[in-house]
Amino acid sequence: MSHNSTDLFLLLRACAYGVVDVVDSMRLKARHRQSALPSDGSLANLSCAITGGNAGVGFETARLLAQRGCKTTILCRNKGRAQEAIKRIYESDERMVNYALLDLNDPKSIEECARSSPHYDILVNNAGVMLPPLTSEGFDPSYQSNYLGHYQFMSALERLGKAPNRICNVSSVTHNGGRAKQCLQPAFYAPSKGRKLSRWDRWSTYCDSKLAITLWTEQLCSKGYRAFALDPGISTSKLGYGFFANHSPLGFLPSSWLQNLCGALFRTPRDSARLM
């Protein structure tokens, strides 16, 4: 990947929008915005599946949907983490939530989950990673996890006649740093032994994945689906905190200081879930 002037412009644009997102998070905290979801029981006749519903914004979204009577299923690749999330929801709200195993990096798991799934009224494509560890082949899995795995799962549901009525795709303001010419070309991001990825390359891949899921949302709308792409904003989730701790100049701060700073500036995962 060449570090040309276009890539630099896109990166700076993504950073600028990120600053705007931080300001918006601060405004949201100051206003104590109430949940935009309907009141309890209004979703009792609906079913929803949410990828990555075991932690962070996904967990809070699953809990909010369950509180409103929605038959909620957490899609997660780790059985233990899914069961722990369900236990937490039940202990605090006495709401029953189901789970199904889904590994968005494994085509076989995607197909098996689609085949065993019932028809869901709502699908929330929430799972995602940011600058994750590279695979043994030197592959950055963020493109597969953030976009391609969701695309493959939805395609399988369509093929099996189980396509949901409404799709909510979690994107990000960083889609403004994505490269439109290649973000919908999965072959560009395929594993390649011997290829060394710089932090620049990996950040660009993350931005591309968010642009891809945004453009895919437009395609779904053109096919007649009620599809939405949204930016839940920067939150104090493990993903959000991890970015500032490991990939930003703020990483030099003691963890307690950084946690307090993030807590003061950014919205909570529950705040972000309310935007769903």
mmCIF file of C-alpha atoms in Angstrom, residues 125-127 146-147 150 168-172 183-184 208-218 220 228-229:
data_model
loop_
_atom_site.group_PDB
_atom_site.id
_atom_site.type_symbol
_atom_site.label_atom_id
_atom_site.label_comp_id
_atom_site.label_asym_id
_atom_site.label_seq_id
_atom_site.Cartn_x
_atom_site.Cartn_y
_atom_site.Cartn_z
ATOM 1 C CA ASN A 125 -24.190 -5.907 12.890
ATOM 2 C CA ASN A 126 -22.221 -4.561 15.812
ATOM 3 C CA ALA A 127 -19.133 -6.757 16.246
ATOM 4 C CA ASN A 146 -15.942 -5.416 10.712
ATOM 5 C CA TYR A 147 -17.434 -5.831 7.257
ATOM 6 C CA HIS A 150 -21.323 -9.479 8.347
ATOM 7 C CA CYS A 168 -28.566 -1.857 11.674
ATOM 8 C CA ASN A 169 -24.909 -1.641 10.659
ATOM 9 C CA VAL A 170 -22.453 -0.083 13.090
ATOM 10 C CA SER A 171 -20.121 2.206 11.189
ATOM 11 C CA SER A 172 -17.892 5.070 12.323
ATOM 12 C CA CYS A 183 -12.928 -1.050 0.166
ATOM 13 C CA LEU A 184 -15.445 -3.344 -1.577
ATOM 14 C CA ASP A 208 -11.845 0.966 4.697
ATOM 15 C CA SER A 209 -13.916 -1.560 6.641
ATOM 16 C CA LYS A 210 -16.153 1.185 7.997
ATOM 17 C CA LEU A 211 -16.584 2.756 4.578
ATOM 18 C CA ALA A 212 -17.397 -0.672 3.138
ATOM 19 C CA ILE A 213 -20.156 -1.327 5.663
ATOM 20 C CA THR A 214 -21.576 2.161 5.005
ATOM 21 C CA LEU A 215 -21.652 1.617 1.230
ATOM 22 C CA TRP A 216 -23.118 -1.854 1.758
ATOM 23 C CA THR A 217 -25.919 -0.283 3.792
ATOM 24 C CA GLU A 218 -26.795 1.863 0.775
ATOM 25 C CA LEU A 220 -29.268 -2.946 1.098
ATOM 26 C CA PHE A 228 -29.307 1.913 8.655
ATOM 27 C CA ALA A 229 -25.648 2.737 9.208
#
